[in-house]
Short mmCIF file of C-alpha atoms and ligand atoms in Angstrom, two decimals:
data_model
loop_
_atom_site.label_atom_id
_atom_site.label_comp_id
_atom_site.label_asym_id
_atom_site.label_seq_id
_atom_site.Cartn_x
_atom_site.Cartn_y
_atom_site.Cartn_z
CA UNK G 7 131.73 102.66 93.06
CA UNK G 8 129.58 99.65 94.05
CA UNK G 9 126.97 100.91 91.86
CA UNK G 10 128.84 100.94 88.61
CA UNK G 11 127.23 97.65 87.25
CA UNK G 12 125.76 97.82 83.78
CA UNK G 13 122.98 95.30 84.71
CA UNK G 14 121.29 98.04 86.73
CA UNK G 15 120.81 100.30 83.92
CA UNK G 16 117.59 99.84 82.20
CA UNK G 17 119.12 100.76 78.85
CA UNK G 18 120.70 97.32 78.93
CA UNK G 19 117.84 95.35 80.16
CA UNK G 20 117.24 93.64 77.02
CA UNK G 21 120.65 92.40 76.65
CA UNK G 22 120.81 91.00 80.02
CA UNK G 23 117.65 89.30 80.10
CA UNK G 24 118.67 87.61 76.78
CA UNK G 25 122.02 86.41 77.68
CA UNK G 26 124.05 89.06 79.54
CA UNK G 27 126.01 92.22 78.63
CA UNK G 28 128.95 91.48 76.73
CA UNK G 29 132.31 92.61 78.13
CA UNK G 30 133.38 95.87 76.49
CA UNK G 31 136.78 96.13 74.72
CA UNK G 32 138.99 98.56 76.37
CA UNK G 33 139.62 100.88 73.43
CA UNK G 34 135.87 101.40 73.40
CA UNK G 35 135.71 102.21 76.98
CA UNK G 36 135.33 105.80 76.79
CA UNK G 37 132.90 105.77 73.89
CA UNK G 38 130.88 103.17 75.78
CA UNK G 39 130.83 105.18 78.95
CA UNK G 40 129.50 107.97 76.90
CA UNK G 41 126.78 106.02 75.60
CA UNK G 42 126.00 104.50 78.96
CA UNK G 43 125.81 107.92 80.55
CA UNK G 44 123.33 109.20 77.85
CA UNK G 45 121.32 105.99 78.52
CA UNK G 46 121.30 106.60 82.15
CA UNK G 47 119.87 109.97 81.54
CA UNK G 48 117.03 108.47 79.49
CA UNK G 49 116.28 105.53 81.76
CA UNK G 50 117.32 106.66 85.20
CA UNK G 51 114.42 105.72 87.32
CA UNK G 52 115.69 104.03 90.57
CA UNK G 53 119.37 104.32 89.54
CA UNK G 54 120.27 107.90 90.23
CA UNK G 55 122.78 107.00 92.84
CA UNK G 56 124.50 104.75 90.50
CA UNK G 57 124.63 107.36 87.88
CA UNK G 58 126.07 109.87 90.29
CA UNK G 59 128.82 107.66 91.52
CA UNK G 60 129.55 106.51 87.88
CA UNK G 61 129.76 110.16 86.72
CA UNK G 62 131.31 112.30 89.43
CA UNK G 63 134.68 110.44 89.50
CA UNK G 64 135.93 111.42 85.92
CA UNK G 65 134.44 114.92 86.28
CA UNK G 66 136.40 115.54 89.43
CA UNK G 67 139.61 114.33 87.93
CA UNK G 68 139.33 116.53 84.82
CA UNK G 69 138.92 119.62 86.92
CA UNK G 70 141.89 118.59 88.98
CA UNK G 71 143.95 118.30 85.76
CA UNK G 72 143.12 121.79 84.64
CA UNK G 73 144.14 123.42 87.87
CA UNK G 74 147.39 121.85 88.06
CA UNK G 75 148.20 122.94 84.52
CA UNK G 76 147.52 126.49 85.58
CA UNK G 77 149.88 126.08 88.53
CA UNK G 78 152.55 124.84 86.49
CA UNK G 79 152.81 128.03 84.41
CA UNK G 80 156.66 128.31 84.62
CA UNK G 81 157.13 125.32 82.27
CA UNK G 82 158.06 125.87 78.65
CA UNK G 83 155.37 124.74 76.21
CA UNK G 84 157.29 121.61 75.10
CA UNK G 85 158.16 120.55 78.76
CA UNK G 86 154.55 121.17 79.65
CA UNK G 87 153.14 119.07 76.87
CA UNK G 88 155.81 116.42 77.56
CA UNK G 89 154.84 116.32 81.11
CA UNK G 90 151.27 116.38 80.16
CA UNK G 91 151.72 113.31 77.78
CA UNK G 92 153.34 111.38 80.80
CA UNK G 93 150.74 112.33 83.31
CA UNK G 94 148.05 111.30 80.91
CA UNK G 95 149.62 107.98 80.54
CA UNK G 96 149.85 107.55 84.50
CA UNK G 97 146.27 108.77 84.86
CA UNK G 98 145.30 106.21 82.20
CA UNK G 99 146.93 103.42 83.86
CA UNK G 100 145.57 104.43 87.42
CA UNK G 101 142.06 104.69 86.01
CA UNK G 102 142.42 101.33 84.62
CA UNK G 103 143.66 99.80 87.75
CA UNK G 104 140.70 101.55 89.52
CA UNK G 105 138.35 100.13 86.98
CA UNK G 106 139.80 96.86 87.47
CA UNK G 107 139.52 96.93 91.37
CA UNK G 108 135.90 98.30 90.95
CA UNK G 109 135.12 95.46 88.73
CA UNK G 110 136.56 92.95 91.25
CA UNK G 111 134.72 94.53 94.09
CA UNK G 112 131.50 94.46 92.18
CA UNK G 113 131.90 90.89 91.38
CA UNK G 114 132.38 89.96 95.11
CA UNK G 115 129.80 92.06 96.47
CA UNK G 116 127.07 92.31 94.02
CA UNK G 117 127.79 88.89 92.57
CA UNK G 118 126.27 87.51 89.39
CA UNK G 119 124.63 90.88 87.94
CA UNK G 120 126.06 89.99 84.52
CA UNK G 121 124.95 86.97 82.94
CA UNK G 122 127.48 84.21 82.59
CA UNK G 123 127.49 82.87 79.05
CA UNK G 124 127.22 79.34 79.93
CA UNK G 125 125.03 78.40 83.00
CA UNK G 126 127.54 78.00 85.69
CA UNK G 127 127.02 77.50 89.44
CA UNK G 128 125.49 80.72 90.43
CA UNK G 129 127.10 82.92 93.06
CA UNK G 130 124.83 83.45 96.24
CA UNK G 131 122.61 86.35 96.14
CA UNK G 132 123.69 89.63 97.79
CA UNK G 133 123.66 89.40 101.38
CA UNK G 134 121.79 92.62 102.32
CA UNK G 135 121.28 92.33 106.03
CA UNK G 136 123.42 90.05 108.22
CA UNK G 137 126.61 87.83 107.66
CA UNK G 138 128.89 90.51 106.17
CA UNK G 139 130.16 93.17 108.30
CA UNK G 140 129.18 96.36 106.65
CA UNK G 141 129.20 99.82 108.03
CA UNK G 142 125.89 101.64 108.47
CA UNK G 143 126.47 103.50 105.32
CA UNK G 144 127.29 100.45 103.40
CA UNK G 145 124.19 98.86 104.86
CA UNK G 146 122.22 101.75 103.63
CA UNK G 147 123.77 101.49 100.27
CA UNK G 148 123.23 97.84 100.03
CA UNK G 149 119.56 98.00 100.95
CA UNK G 150 119.15 100.74 98.17
CA UNK G 151 120.90 98.52 95.87
CA UNK G 152 118.81 95.59 96.54
CA UNK G 153 115.72 97.77 96.19
CA UNK G 154 116.73 98.86 92.81
CA UNK G 155 117.70 95.27 91.76
CA UNK G 156 114.07 94.18 93.02
CA UNK G 157 112.45 96.76 90.79
CA UNK G 158 114.74 95.82 87.74
CA UNK G 159 113.90 92.11 88.29
CA UNK G 160 110.22 92.94 88.63
CA UNK G 161 110.19 95.08 85.60
CA UNK G 162 112.05 92.36 83.60
CA UNK G 163 109.44 89.59 84.51
CA UNK G 164 106.54 91.93 83.43
CA UNK G 165 108.13 92.70 80.12
CA UNK G 166 109.48 89.48 78.72
CA UNK G 167 107.68 86.38 77.68
CA UNK G 168 107.31 83.44 79.84
CA UNK G 169 110.04 81.40 78.03
CA UNK G 170 112.42 84.30 78.40
CA UNK G 171 111.65 84.46 82.10
CA UNK G 172 112.30 80.70 82.64
CA UNK G 173 115.66 81.03 80.92
CA UNK G 174 116.61 84.04 82.77
CA UNK G 175 115.98 82.54 86.19
CA UNK G 176 117.63 79.27 85.01
CA UNK G 177 120.67 81.05 84.15
CA UNK G 178 120.68 83.47 87.09
CA UNK G 179 118.75 81.57 90.02
CA UNK G 180 119.66 84.12 92.53
CA UNK G 181 117.64 86.82 90.73
CA UNK G 182 114.56 84.81 92.04
CA UNK G 183 115.79 85.26 95.63
CA UNK G 184 116.43 88.84 95.14
CA UNK G 185 113.01 89.24 93.72
CA UNK G 186 111.23 87.53 96.56
CA UNK G 187 113.24 89.49 99.04
CA UNK G 188 111.93 92.57 97.60
CA UNK G 189 108.46 91.06 96.90
CA UNK G 190 107.92 90.16 100.59
CA UNK G 191 108.88 93.67 101.79
CA UNK G 192 106.26 95.17 99.31
CA UNK G 193 103.47 92.72 100.26
CA UNK G 194 104.28 93.09 103.98
CA UNK G 195 103.21 96.72 103.86
CA UNK G 196 99.82 95.78 102.40
CA UNK G 197 96.66 95.53 104.61
CA UNK G 198 96.40 91.89 103.45
CA UNK G 199 98.37 89.34 101.63
CA UNK G 200 96.48 87.77 98.82
CA UNK G 201 97.79 84.26 99.71
CA UNK G 202 96.41 84.64 103.14
CA UNK G 203 92.86 85.49 101.59
CA UNK G 204 92.98 82.49 99.30
CA UNK G 205 94.03 80.16 102.16
CA UNK G 206 91.18 81.70 104.22
CA UNK G 207 88.69 81.06 101.39
CA UNK G 208 89.90 77.44 101.12
CA UNK G 209 89.51 76.77 104.74
CA UNK G 210 86.16 78.42 105.00
CA UNK G 211 84.68 76.65 102.04
CA UNK G 212 86.02 73.34 103.00
CA UNK G 213 84.58 73.54 106.58
CA UNK G 214 81.18 75.16 105.75
CA UNK G 215 80.12 72.93 102.71
CA UNK G 216 80.44 69.53 101.39
CA UNK G 217 83.13 69.01 98.48
CA UNK G 218 81.29 69.28 95.32
CA UNK G 219 78.18 70.56 96.91
CA UNK G 220 76.85 74.17 95.96
CA UNK G 221 79.18 76.58 97.54
CA UNK G 222 81.65 73.90 98.47
CA UNK G 223 85.16 73.39 96.94
CA UNK G 224 85.26 71.65 93.83
CA UNK G 225 86.75 67.99 93.86
CA UNK G 226 87.21 65.01 91.73
CA UNK G 227 84.37 62.44 91.40
CA UNK G 228 85.91 60.80 94.66
CA UNK G 229 86.23 64.16 96.31
CA UNK G 230 89.66 64.69 95.91
CA UNK G 231 90.78 68.35 95.76
CA UNK G 232 93.72 69.04 93.46
CA UNK G 233 95.14 72.51 93.50
CA UNK G 234 97.67 73.84 91.02
CA UNK G 235 99.34 77.15 92.38
CA UNK G 236 100.67 78.82 89.39
CA UNK G 237 103.60 81.04 90.02
CA UNK G 238 103.65 80.06 93.67
CA UNK G 239 106.72 82.03 94.85
CA UNK G 240 107.94 80.19 97.82
CA UNK G 241 104.68 77.96 97.87
CA UNK G 242 103.12 79.34 101.02
CA UNK G 243 99.70 78.37 99.81
CA UNK G 244 100.84 74.73 99.69
CA UNK G 245 102.43 75.02 103.19
CA UNK G 246 99.55 76.56 104.90
CA UNK G 247 96.87 74.42 103.33
CA UNK G 248 98.95 71.28 103.88
CA UNK G 249 99.21 72.08 107.52
CA UNK G 250 95.46 72.97 107.78
CA UNK G 251 94.36 69.64 106.17
CA UNK G 252 96.68 67.70 108.49
CA UNK G 253 94.94 69.45 111.52
CA UNK G 254 91.49 68.74 110.33
CA UNK G 255 92.38 65.06 109.56
CA UNK G 256 93.48 64.67 113.12
CA UNK G 257 90.80 66.71 114.68
CA UNK G 258 87.60 65.44 113.19
CA UNK G 259 86.40 62.06 111.86
CA UNK G 260 84.51 63.74 109.13
CA UNK G 261 87.95 64.79 107.60
CA UNK G 262 89.85 61.78 108.41
CA UNK G 263 90.09 60.83 104.71
CA UNK G 264 90.50 64.42 103.38
CA UNK G 265 92.38 64.24 100.27
CA UNK G 266 94.04 67.48 99.02
CA UNK G 267 97.05 67.54 96.72
CA UNK G 268 98.71 70.87 95.96
CA UNK G 269 101.04 71.29 93.01
CA UNK G 270 103.14 74.40 93.27
CA UNK G 271 104.86 75.74 90.16
CA UNK G 272 107.47 78.41 89.84
CA UNK G 273 110.51 79.49 87.75
CA UNK G 274 112.92 78.21 90.65
CA UNK G 275 112.82 75.22 92.93
CA UNK G 276 113.10 77.31 96.07
CA UNK G 277 111.95 74.36 98.26
CA UNK G 278 110.79 70.81 97.98
CA UNK G 279 107.23 71.73 97.43
CA UNK G 280 107.92 73.46 94.26
CA UNK G 281 108.11 71.97 90.71
CA UNK G 282 109.94 74.16 88.05
CA UNK G 283 107.83 75.03 85.17
CA UNK G 284 106.81 77.75 82.93
CA UNK G 285 103.14 78.01 83.84
CA UNK G 286 102.21 78.19 80.14
CA UNK G 287 103.13 74.67 80.17
CA UNK G 288 103.01 72.51 83.53
CA UNK G 289 103.27 68.66 83.89
CA UNK G 290 99.79 68.05 84.75
CA UNK G 291 97.27 65.86 82.78
CA UNK G 292 94.19 67.34 81.04
CA UNK G 293 91.34 67.93 83.46
CA UNK G 294 93.33 66.67 86.40
CA UNK G 295 93.09 69.86 88.71
CA UNK G 296 89.91 71.02 90.46
CA UNK G 297 91.15 74.69 91.41
CA UNK G 298 93.87 76.69 89.58
CA UNK G 299 95.43 79.72 91.47
CA UNK G 300 97.19 82.59 89.96
CA UNK G 301 98.13 84.87 92.83
CA UNK G 302 99.87 87.88 91.34
CA UNK G 303 101.59 85.74 88.91
CA UNK G 304 100.18 86.80 85.60
CA UNK G 305 103.52 88.20 84.90
CA UNK G 306 104.86 87.20 81.16
CA UNK G 307 103.60 89.21 78.35
CA UNK G 308 102.00 86.15 77.08
CA UNK G 309 100.01 85.63 80.33
CA UNK G 310 96.68 84.56 78.29
CA UNK G 311 98.76 81.43 77.44
CA UNK G 312 98.79 80.65 81.21
CA UNK G 313 94.84 81.20 81.43
CA UNK G 314 94.64 78.56 78.48
CA UNK G 315 96.78 76.21 80.27
CA UNK G 316 94.58 76.47 83.35
CA UNK G 317 91.63 75.67 81.06
CA UNK G 318 93.48 72.67 79.71
CA UNK G 319 94.18 71.25 83.24
CA UNK G 320 90.94 72.12 84.90
CA UNK G 321 88.39 69.50 85.18
CA UNK G 322 84.67 70.86 84.22
CA UNK G 323 83.38 72.84 86.94
CA UNK G 324 86.92 73.41 88.23
CA UNK G 325 87.46 76.78 89.56
CA UNK G 326 90.11 79.41 88.46
CA UNK G 327 91.11 81.78 91.42
CA UNK G 328 93.14 85.05 90.28
CA UNK G 329 94.29 87.87 92.36
CA UNK G 330 96.15 90.88 90.43
CA UNK G 331 97.35 94.19 91.56
CA UNK G 332 94.69 96.79 90.92
CA UNK G 333 96.82 99.35 89.04
CA UNK G 334 97.44 96.62 86.33
CA UNK G 335 93.85 97.23 85.07
CA UNK G 336 93.71 99.74 82.34
CA UNK G 337 90.14 100.91 83.61
CA UNK G 338 91.73 101.78 86.92
CA UNK G 339 94.72 104.01 86.28
CA UNK G 340 96.39 105.22 89.33
CA UNK G 341 97.27 108.91 89.12
CA UNK G 342 101.05 108.28 89.26
CA UNK G 343 101.24 104.59 88.37
CA UNK G 344 102.50 103.44 91.69
CA UNK G 345 101.47 100.37 93.58
CA UNK G 346 103.04 100.82 96.81
CA UNK G 347 101.19 103.86 97.63
CA UNK G 348 97.59 103.73 98.36
CA UNK G 349 96.51 105.81 95.26
CA UNK G 350 93.74 103.59 94.09
CA UNK G 351 90.25 105.21 93.55
CA UNK G 352 86.91 103.88 94.73
CA UNK G 353 87.73 100.11 95.40
CA UNK G 354 84.17 99.17 94.95
CA UNK G 355 84.10 100.25 91.24
CA UNK G 356 82.50 97.28 89.59
CA UNK G 357 84.20 98.05 86.10
CA UNK G 358 87.72 96.91 87.46
CA UNK G 359 89.03 94.35 85.19
CA UNK G 360 85.98 94.28 82.92
CA UNK G 361 88.10 94.06 79.74
CA UNK G 362 90.22 91.28 81.57
CA UNK G 363 87.07 89.28 82.55
CA UNK G 364 85.90 89.60 78.69
CA UNK G 365 89.19 88.36 77.62
CA UNK G 366 88.94 85.24 80.12
CA UNK G 367 85.38 84.40 78.81
CA UNK G 368 86.67 84.38 75.33
CA UNK G 369 89.14 81.69 76.46
CA UNK G 370 86.16 79.68 77.65
CA UNK G 371 85.77 80.44 81.46
CA UNK G 372 82.63 81.56 83.05
CA UNK G 373 82.89 84.58 85.29
CA UNK G 374 81.65 84.03 88.90
CA UNK G 375 82.72 86.99 90.82
CA UNK G 376 84.99 89.99 91.12
CA UNK G 377 86.09 90.91 94.74
CA UNK G 378 87.24 94.77 94.68
CA UNK G 379 87.13 95.03 98.49
CA UNK G 380 90.86 94.95 98.81
CA UNK G 381 92.89 98.08 98.56
CA UNK G 382 95.84 96.64 96.70
CA UNK G 383 94.51 93.61 94.51
CA UNK G 384 91.41 92.48 92.77
CA UNK G 385 90.27 88.95 93.11
CA UNK G 386 88.48 87.12 90.36
CA UNK G 387 86.71 83.75 90.36
CA UNK G 388 85.77 81.79 87.16
CA UNK G 389 84.96 78.43 86.45
CA UNK G 390 85.43 75.97 83.48
CA UNK G 391 81.75 75.23 82.22
CA UNK G 392 80.98 71.52 81.86
CA UNK G 393 79.86 70.37 78.31
CA UNK G 394 76.31 70.51 78.93
CA UNK G 395 76.42 74.26 80.03
CA UNK G 396 78.66 74.93 76.86
CA UNK G 397 76.02 73.35 74.63
CA UNK G 398 73.13 75.25 76.21
CA UNK G 399 74.89 78.46 76.04
CA UNK G 400 75.94 77.89 72.40
CA UNK G 401 72.25 77.12 71.42
CA UNK G 402 70.99 80.27 73.25
CA UNK G 403 73.83 82.47 71.23
CA UNK G 404 72.67 80.85 67.93
CA UNK G 405 69.10 81.58 68.71
CA UNK G 406 69.95 85.07 69.28
CA UNK G 407 72.27 84.95 66.29
CA UNK G 408 75.26 86.01 68.39
CA UNK G 409 77.34 83.00 68.03
CA UNK G 410 79.15 84.17 64.80
CA UNK G 411 79.66 87.44 66.73
CA UNK G 412 81.50 85.59 69.75
CA UNK G 413 83.55 83.54 67.20
CA UNK G 414 84.61 86.74 65.54
CA UNK G 415 85.44 88.44 68.99
CA UNK G 416 87.74 85.41 69.76
CA UNK G 417 89.42 85.96 66.56
CA UNK G 418 89.86 89.60 67.41
CA UNK G 419 91.49 88.84 70.45
CA UNK G 420 93.92 86.44 68.88
CA UNK G 421 94.62 88.92 66.12
CA UNK G 422 95.25 91.78 68.79
CA UNK G 423 97.59 89.49 70.64
CA UNK G 424 99.71 88.98 67.69
CA UNK G 425 100.00 92.56 67.10
CA UNK G 426 100.81 93.44 70.62
CA UNK G 427 101.15 90.92 73.34
CA UNK G 428 98.46 91.13 76.08
CA UNK G 429 101.00 92.06 78.87
CA UNK G 430 101.18 95.58 77.19
CA UNK G 431 97.50 96.33 76.97
CA UNK G 432 95.14 93.74 78.82
CA UNK G 433 97.10 94.08 82.12
CA UNK G 434 99.66 96.88 82.53
CA UNK G 435 102.99 95.69 84.06
CA UNK G 436 103.09 96.29 87.72
CA UNK G 437 105.96 98.66 88.32
CA UNK G 438 106.88 99.57 91.91
CA UNK G 439 107.96 103.05 92.66
CA UNK G 440 111.15 103.89 94.28
CA UNK G 441 110.60 104.68 97.97
N1 LIG Z 505 102.10 83.58 94.34
C1 LIG Z 505 103.03 83.91 95.12
C2 LIG Z 505 104.26 84.68 94.34
C3 LIG Z 505 103.74 86.04 93.55
S1 LIG Z 505 105.26 86.60 92.76
C4 LIG Z 505 102.52 85.01 96.03
O1 LIG Z 505 101.54 85.58 95.77
O2 LIG Z 505 103.04 85.10 97.13
C5 LIG Z 505 104.93 86.09 91.02
C6 LIG Z 505 105.71 84.75 91.07
O3 LIG Z 505 105.25 84.38 89.81
C7 LIG Z 505 107.12 84.76 91.05
O4 LIG Z 505 107.54 83.74 92.05
C8 LIG Z 505 107.64 84.40 89.62
O5 LIG Z 505 108.92 83.71 89.62
C9 LIG Z 505 106.35 83.50 89.31
N2 LIG Z 505 106.36 83.57 87.58
C10 LIG Z 505 106.34 84.42 86.79
N3 LIG Z 505 106.23 84.01 85.49
C11 LIG Z 505 106.29 82.83 85.54
C12 LIG Z 505 106.30 81.58 84.68
N4 LIG Z 505 106.08 82.03 83.34
N5 LIG Z 505 106.27 80.33 85.16
C13 LIG Z 505 106.38 80.16 86.45
N6 LIG Z 505 106.28 81.03 87.32
C14 LIG Z 505 106.30 82.39 87.08
#
């Protein structure tokens, strides 16, 4: 019964993302139920339990009615039909009250699955583990439920624009918590967390080379490192790097004046390190950052807008670090399309993300490296070329008469984006499979 929540059915996804499922009028209830059921059949991924629970109840009571009619065979036809009418009335009233009770229970347990019309104080997220005393069966159901909800929210974030995502999380902030609960559990099953890889890279490069020296981290003229972590989640990068910088300052004279600033942006202010912003438009000045990171954060269907925003805020020679799930690259289709099973082909294949790299080049970035050594994600490094390199390259292209060609490639990319958002072809949505 707990599963009879419309929000979990993919059929209604769009409605929920854009302002919630409207309450259905009672007189249309049966019609709507029928519709929903056929919707379930089409979009049942990850919602089979819900569907079963939803359907079995009415089916059983129907069968029960029939048996009873056969047992009451001694009644006259009229008596029988009178009784039948009364019974139907009783049943209807009963089922109404059951529906009412269910709805109440769902509200209490599953909280804000349906979107409130106006932004109201959100109900806290579903407590899946502790606090509430649940029987083992209930616990199992709740964890299944939270898994389905994670997959649902995940799919939403990959199939809507960034503006819609910001609106969705503003209206239902608890979706963010539920998402991250599931996300953490997914990532914990991977051999490596990409955030840790980025932190390690930051530390190694800081310690092994001087800031702004070849191979060293890029900084401002006065060697300040300014990082923008776009779609930071719970801002782990900021927490880890800040801690590391503090240690280094204490530890060695060389780093006494080490100056590192990390800006962490996401859809919800989960902690003090985070600034709420749609990463297509962050509150940073032009050319004010020296490193921009997207760690599994290119989620909106318009993610090339995020890349353009990175270009805007990066200073020349500033670096762009990206990690994305391997199965998102069209060149690297996994057989069954899952990310949580290690189905990837040869990890060393250098064509991974070629189309993606080409698109970023058309946004103005220079490609430094692609690292495919990790099983689950690919890492890319780009940098924003300074004006002299841009001019040099342009002259070279003109000499080869290829400049016009590149300009038309840019135009082609923009035209293609208009017809279909890049989230539908350049990077595929990352859909997690049901375990
Ligand atoms: N970088 C973190 C979190 C990755 S999950 C890590 O690797 O641990 C992806 C994050 O991107 C989510 O927290 C999601 O809320 C955020 N996100 C997606 N679209 C966004 C947008 N348009 N603006 C800001 N954050 C966004």
